[in-house]
Amino acid sequence: MSSLAMKCLLFTLAMAVIALFPIAAEGAGLKVGFYSKSCPSAENLVQQAVASAVKNNSGIAAGLIRLHFHDCFVKGCDGSVLIDSTANNTAEKDAIPNKPSLRGFEVIDAAKKAIEAKCPKTVSCADILAFAARDSIALAGNATYKVPAGRRDGRISTDQNALSNLPSPLSMASELVGNFTLKNLTAEDMVVLSGAHTIGVSHCSSFTNRLYGFSNTSQVDPTMSSAYAFLLKNICPANSSRFFPNTTNNMDIITPTVLDNKYYVGLTNNLGLFTSDQALLTNSTLKASVDAFVKSEKTWKSKFVKSMVKMGDIEVLTGTQGEIRLSCRVINKGSVGLELNNVPNFGEFAEIATS
């Protein structure tokens, strides 16, 4: 067989593979209105589930925003944070940074159940979580945005992945910037997204390092307001993590249930809760962003929704990668997970692998 004939044969075979396993580009990437034909009610059903949950417990809004963040920072926005642990595997949700603080799983379950009843095997759990975060932001802060969709669900969820990828509340500025850079997010994105700390609560263990034995010269972090430290000590005694592990405190004491710029106002008045909050004031570039958001809530909200969209694009699975989970808590039974990683050129075969 001639070289030209061989190339033609390989090209024909490659095109046959593409026909069997269509991928995105047509298929690559996310797009707004992804379910407009396949499940037009999807976003409304998620919105209804979120609204119902927030009506019963306003704190769920903060939980769902954080759930989306913790999903995206670990193996990308693939819904892996929703997967339950098994006898042989400890999942992300049960990693130390996530348990017992993550919440909102039941809201995603309710939305998924409603969607499956209307559009079986169509809408990914990863997209449902992205929609739910957007709807939570709308309810808590009267800010909304369009969510590009088309994410597929991952099949891997381990506590070790969570431990090695999630930024710590004990992080310094350089560590935070480094963590976000690894996810293709800028230093400004980091400051912007930190503003989500304007709603929600934290367990004592995430900030008592600033209250007890801070340094050889000071028991309390001197950059924290002494009055605020006094208040926090009354809520979280030195032994609270051991004897009262479920005790929580509002992350923003000014407007704890409203998504606004008061987180930044608090920071500049020494009312930041975490080491990672205070860290935003230790770098001139980061502090400039903080100061800008103190002056203009509108500026922060505009940047916040853009950074949320950007975060929602981290390492997403699309096309034939991953799967559409039938239950957000469990990977599909017996799924093979074929995906086309490389579009073939003449003389090249596409690589098919499991994700």
Coordinates of C-alpha atoms in Angstrom, one line a residue, residues 11-326:
F11 CA -7.7 9.7 8.1
T12 CA -10.8 7.7 7.3
L13 CA -10.5 5.7 10.5
A14 CA -9.8 8.8 12.6
M15 CA -13.0 10.4 11.2
A16 CA -14.9 7.3 12.1
V17 CA -13.7 7.5 15.7
I18 CA -14.8 11.2 15.9
A19 CA -18.2 10.3 14.5
L20 CA -18.5 7.6 17.3
F21 CA -17.2 9.9 20.0
P22 CA -18.2 13.5 19.2
I23 CA -16.3 16.0 21.2
A24 CA -16.4 19.6 21.8
A25 CA -14.8 22.1 19.6
E26 CA -17.7 21.8 18.2
G27 CA -17.8 20.7 21.7
A28 CA -14.8 22.2 23.5
G29 CA -15.6 24.6 26.3
L30 CA -18.7 25.9 28.0
K31 CA -21.5 28.1 26.7
V32 CA -24.4 30.0 28.0
G33 CA -27.7 28.3 27.2
F34 CA -26.1 24.9 26.9
Y35 CA -29.4 23.2 28.0
S36 CA -31.8 25.5 26.0
K37 CA -32.9 22.6 23.8
S38 CA -32.0 19.5 25.8
C39 CA -33.5 20.6 29.1
P40 CA -34.9 24.2 28.9
S41 CA -36.2 24.1 32.5
A42 CA -32.9 23.1 34.1
E43 CA -31.8 26.5 35.4
N44 CA -35.3 27.3 36.7
L45 CA -35.5 24.1 38.6
V46 CA -32.2 24.8 40.2
Q47 CA -33.3 28.3 41.1
Q48 CA -36.5 26.9 42.7
A49 CA -34.6 24.4 44.8
V50 CA -32.1 27.1 46.0
A51 CA -34.9 29.7 46.7
S52 CA -36.8 27.1 48.8
A53 CA -33.7 26.2 50.8
V54 CA -32.6 29.8 51.4
K55 CA -36.1 30.7 52.5
N56 CA -35.8 28.0 55.3
N57 CA -32.2 28.8 56.1
S58 CA -30.5 31.9 54.7
G59 CA -27.1 30.5 55.6
I60 CA -27.4 27.9 52.8
A61 CA -26.6 30.6 50.2
A62 CA -23.1 31.0 51.7
G63 CA -22.8 27.2 51.8
L64 CA -23.6 26.7 48.1
I65 CA -21.2 29.4 47.0
R66 CA -18.4 27.8 49.1
L67 CA -19.4 24.3 47.8
H68 CA -18.8 25.5 44.2
F69 CA -15.4 27.0 45.2
H70 CA -14.3 23.8 46.9
D71 CA -15.4 21.8 43.9
C72 CA -13.6 23.9 41.4
F73 CA -10.3 24.1 43.3
V74 CA -10.0 20.3 43.5
K75 CA -9.7 18.5 40.1
G76 CA -11.7 21.3 38.5
C77 CA -15.4 22.1 38.4
D78 CA -16.5 18.5 38.0
G79 CA -19.0 17.9 40.9
S80 CA -16.4 15.6 42.6
V81 CA -17.0 17.4 46.0
L82 CA -20.6 16.0 45.9
I83 CA -19.5 12.3 45.8
D84 CA -19.9 10.3 49.0
S85 CA -17.2 8.3 50.7
T86 CA -17.2 4.5 50.4
A87 CA -15.7 1.7 52.5
N88 CA -12.6 1.9 50.3
N89 CA -12.3 5.6 49.7
T90 CA -12.5 8.8 51.7
A91 CA -14.0 11.4 49.4
E92 CA -13.3 15.2 49.2
K93 CA -16.4 16.1 51.3
D94 CA -14.9 14.2 54.2
A95 CA -11.4 15.8 54.0
I96 CA -10.4 18.0 57.0
P97 CA -10.9 21.3 55.2
N98 CA -14.4 20.3 54.2
K99 CA -15.9 18.4 57.2
P100 CA -18.0 19.4 58.9
S101 CA -18.0 22.9 57.4
L102 CA -19.4 22.2 53.8
R103 CA -23.1 22.3 53.5
G104 CA -25.9 22.5 50.9
F105 CA -25.6 19.0 49.6
E106 CA -29.3 18.3 50.1
V107 CA -30.1 21.4 47.9
I108 CA -28.1 19.9 45.0
D109 CA -29.9 16.6 45.6
A110 CA -33.3 18.2 45.4
A111 CA -32.4 20.1 42.2
K112 CA -31.0 17.0 40.6
K113 CA -34.1 15.0 41.5
A114 CA -36.4 17.6 39.9
I115 CA -34.2 17.8 36.8
E116 CA -34.0 14.0 36.4
A117 CA -37.8 13.9 36.5
K118 CA -37.9 16.3 33.6
C119 CA -34.7 15.6 31.6
P120 CA -33.2 12.2 32.5
K121 CA -29.4 11.7 32.1
T122 CA -28.9 15.2 30.7
V123 CA -27.8 17.8 33.2
S124 CA -24.5 17.3 35.1
C125 CA -24.2 17.7 38.8
A126 CA -21.2 20.1 38.2
D127 CA -23.5 22.4 36.2
I128 CA -26.2 22.2 38.8
L129 CA -23.7 23.3 41.5
A130 CA -22.5 26.2 39.3
F131 CA -26.2 27.3 38.7
A132 CA -26.9 27.0 42.5
A133 CA -23.9 29.2 43.4
R134 CA -25.1 31.9 40.9
D135 CA -28.6 31.7 42.4
S136 CA -27.3 32.0 45.9
I137 CA -25.3 35.1 44.9
A138 CA -28.5 36.6 43.5
L139 CA -30.5 36.0 46.6
A140 CA -27.8 37.1 49.1
G141 CA -26.4 40.0 47.1
N142 CA -28.8 41.0 44.4
A143 CA -26.1 40.3 41.8
T144 CA -26.5 37.9 39.0
Y145 CA -24.8 36.6 35.9
K146 CA -25.1 34.1 33.1
V147 CA -23.5 30.8 33.7
P148 CA -21.7 29.0 30.8
A149 CA -22.6 25.3 31.1
G150 CA -21.6 22.0 29.5
R151 CA -19.5 20.6 32.4
R152 CA -19.4 16.9 32.8
D153 CA -19.1 15.0 36.1
G154 CA -15.9 13.6 37.3
R155 CA -15.5 10.1 38.7
I156 CA -12.6 10.6 41.2
S157 CA -13.0 12.2 44.6
T158 CA -10.3 11.7 47.4
D159 CA -9.6 13.5 50.6
Q160 CA -5.9 13.8 49.6
N161 CA -6.8 15.8 46.5
A162 CA -8.8 18.2 48.7
L163 CA -5.9 18.5 51.2
S164 CA -3.4 19.3 48.5
N165 CA -5.4 21.8 46.5
L166 CA -7.6 23.9 48.8
P167 CA -6.2 27.2 50.1
S168 CA -5.8 27.3 53.9
P169 CA -7.3 30.0 56.1
L170 CA -3.8 30.1 57.7
S171 CA -2.2 31.0 54.3
M172 CA 0.0 34.1 53.8
A173 CA -0.3 36.4 50.8
S174 CA 2.3 34.7 48.6
E175 CA 0.8 31.3 49.3
L176 CA -2.7 32.5 48.3
V177 CA -1.5 34.1 45.1
G178 CA 0.4 30.9 44.3
N179 CA -2.7 28.7 44.9
F180 CA -4.8 30.9 42.6
T181 CA -2.1 31.2 39.9
L182 CA -2.1 27.4 39.7
K183 CA -5.8 27.6 38.8
N184 CA -5.2 30.3 36.1
L185 CA -6.7 32.9 38.4
T186 CA -5.0 36.3 39.1
A187 CA -4.0 37.9 42.3
E188 CA -7.0 40.3 41.8
D189 CA -9.3 37.3 41.3
M190 CA -8.1 36.0 44.7
V191 CA -8.9 39.3 46.4
V192 CA -12.2 39.5 44.6
L193 CA -13.3 36.0 45.4
S194 CA -12.2 36.4 49.1
G195 CA -15.1 38.8 49.3
A196 CA -17.4 35.8 49.5
H197 CA -16.3 35.8 53.1
T198 CA -18.9 38.5 53.5
I199 CA -21.5 35.9 54.3
G200 CA -21.3 32.6 56.1
V201 CA -19.7 31.2 59.2
S202 CA -16.5 29.5 60.3
H203 CA -15.6 27.0 62.8
C204 CA -13.3 28.2 65.6
S205 CA -10.4 26.0 64.5
S206 CA -9.9 28.1 61.4
F207 CA -9.0 31.3 63.3
T208 CA -8.0 30.5 66.9
N209 CA -4.3 30.6 65.8
R210 CA -4.8 34.4 65.9
L211 CA -6.3 34.3 69.4
Y212 CA -4.0 32.0 71.5
G213 CA -0.2 31.7 71.5
F214 CA 0.2 33.8 68.3
S215 CA 3.8 34.5 68.9
N216 CA 6.5 34.7 71.6
T217 CA 5.7 38.4 72.2
S218 CA 1.9 38.4 71.8
Q219 CA -0.8 35.9 72.7
V220 CA -3.2 37.6 70.2
D221 CA -2.4 38.7 66.6
P222 CA -1.6 42.4 67.0
T223 CA -3.1 43.2 63.6
M224 CA -6.6 42.1 64.9
S225 CA -8.8 44.6 66.7
S226 CA -8.4 44.0 70.4
A227 CA -12.2 44.4 70.9
Y228 CA -12.8 41.9 68.1
A229 CA -10.3 39.4 69.6
F230 CA -12.1 39.8 73.0
L231 CA -15.4 39.0 71.4
L232 CA -14.0 36.0 69.5
K233 CA -12.3 34.6 72.7
N234 CA -15.7 34.6 74.4
I235 CA -17.2 32.6 71.5
C236 CA -14.2 30.3 71.0
P237 CA -12.3 29.5 74.2
A238 CA -8.8 28.1 73.9
N239 CA -10.1 24.5 74.1
S240 CA -13.1 25.1 71.8
S241 CA -11.8 23.0 68.9
R242 CA -11.6 20.0 71.3
F243 CA -14.7 20.4 73.4
F244 CA -17.0 22.5 71.2
P245 CA -16.0 21.5 67.6
N246 CA -19.3 22.7 66.1
T247 CA -19.1 26.3 67.5
T248 CA -19.2 28.8 64.6
N249 CA -18.8 32.5 64.2
N250 CA -19.9 34.9 61.4
M251 CA -17.1 35.7 59.0
D252 CA -18.4 39.3 58.5
I253 CA -19.6 40.9 61.7
I254 CA -21.0 44.0 60.0
T255 CA -23.6 42.4 57.6
P256 CA -23.2 38.6 58.1
T257 CA -26.1 37.6 55.8
V258 CA -25.7 40.1 53.0
L259 CA -23.3 39.7 50.1
D260 CA -21.8 43.2 50.0
N261 CA -18.5 45.0 50.3
K262 CA -18.5 45.1 54.1
Y263 CA -16.0 42.3 54.2
Y264 CA -13.5 44.7 52.9
V265 CA -14.6 47.5 55.2
G266 CA -14.1 45.1 58.1
L267 CA -10.6 44.2 56.9
T268 CA -9.5 47.8 56.8
N269 CA -10.8 48.2 60.4
N270 CA -8.8 45.1 61.6
L271 CA -11.9 42.9 61.7
G272 CA -10.6 40.2 59.3
L273 CA -11.2 36.7 60.8
F274 CA -8.6 34.5 59.1
T275 CA -4.9 34.9 58.7
S276 CA -5.7 34.7 54.9
D277 CA -8.0 37.6 55.3
Q278 CA -5.5 39.8 57.0
A279 CA -2.9 38.7 54.4
L280 CA -4.7 40.8 51.8
L281 CA -3.5 43.9 53.6
T282 CA 0.2 42.8 53.7
N283 CA 0.9 43.4 50.0
S284 CA 0.5 46.8 48.4
T285 CA -1.0 45.4 45.2
L286 CA -3.6 43.3 47.1
K287 CA -4.3 46.2 49.5
A288 CA -5.0 48.5 46.6
S289 CA -7.8 46.2 45.4
V290 CA -9.2 46.0 48.9
D291 CA -9.2 49.8 49.2
A292 CA -11.0 50.0 45.8
F293 CA -13.7 47.7 46.9
V294 CA -14.2 49.6 50.2
K295 CA -14.9 52.7 48.1
S296 CA -17.2 51.0 45.6
E297 CA -19.5 48.0 46.2
K298 CA -20.6 48.2 42.6
T299 CA -17.0 47.7 41.4
W300 CA -16.5 44.7 43.6
K301 CA -19.8 43.0 42.6
S302 CA -19.0 43.6 38.9
K303 CA -15.6 42.0 39.3
F304 CA -17.0 39.2 41.6
V305 CA -19.4 37.8 39.1
K306 CA -16.7 37.9 36.4
S307 CA -14.3 36.0 38.7
M308 CA -17.0 33.5 39.5
V309 CA -17.5 32.7 35.8
K310 CA -13.7 32.4 35.4
M311 CA -13.4 30.1 38.4
G312 CA -16.3 28.0 37.0
D313 CA -14.1 27.2 34.0
I314 CA -11.2 25.6 36.0
E315 CA -10.2 22.3 34.5
V316 CA -13.7 21.4 33.3
L317 CA -14.6 18.1 31.7
T318 CA -16.6 18.6 28.5
G319 CA -17.8 16.6 25.4
T320 CA -17.4 12.9 26.1
Q321 CA -15.2 13.3 29.1
G322 CA -16.5 12.2 32.5
E323 CA -20.2 11.4 32.7
I324 CA -23.6 12.7 33.6
R325 CA -24.1 11.3 37.1
L326 CA -27.6 9.9 37.8

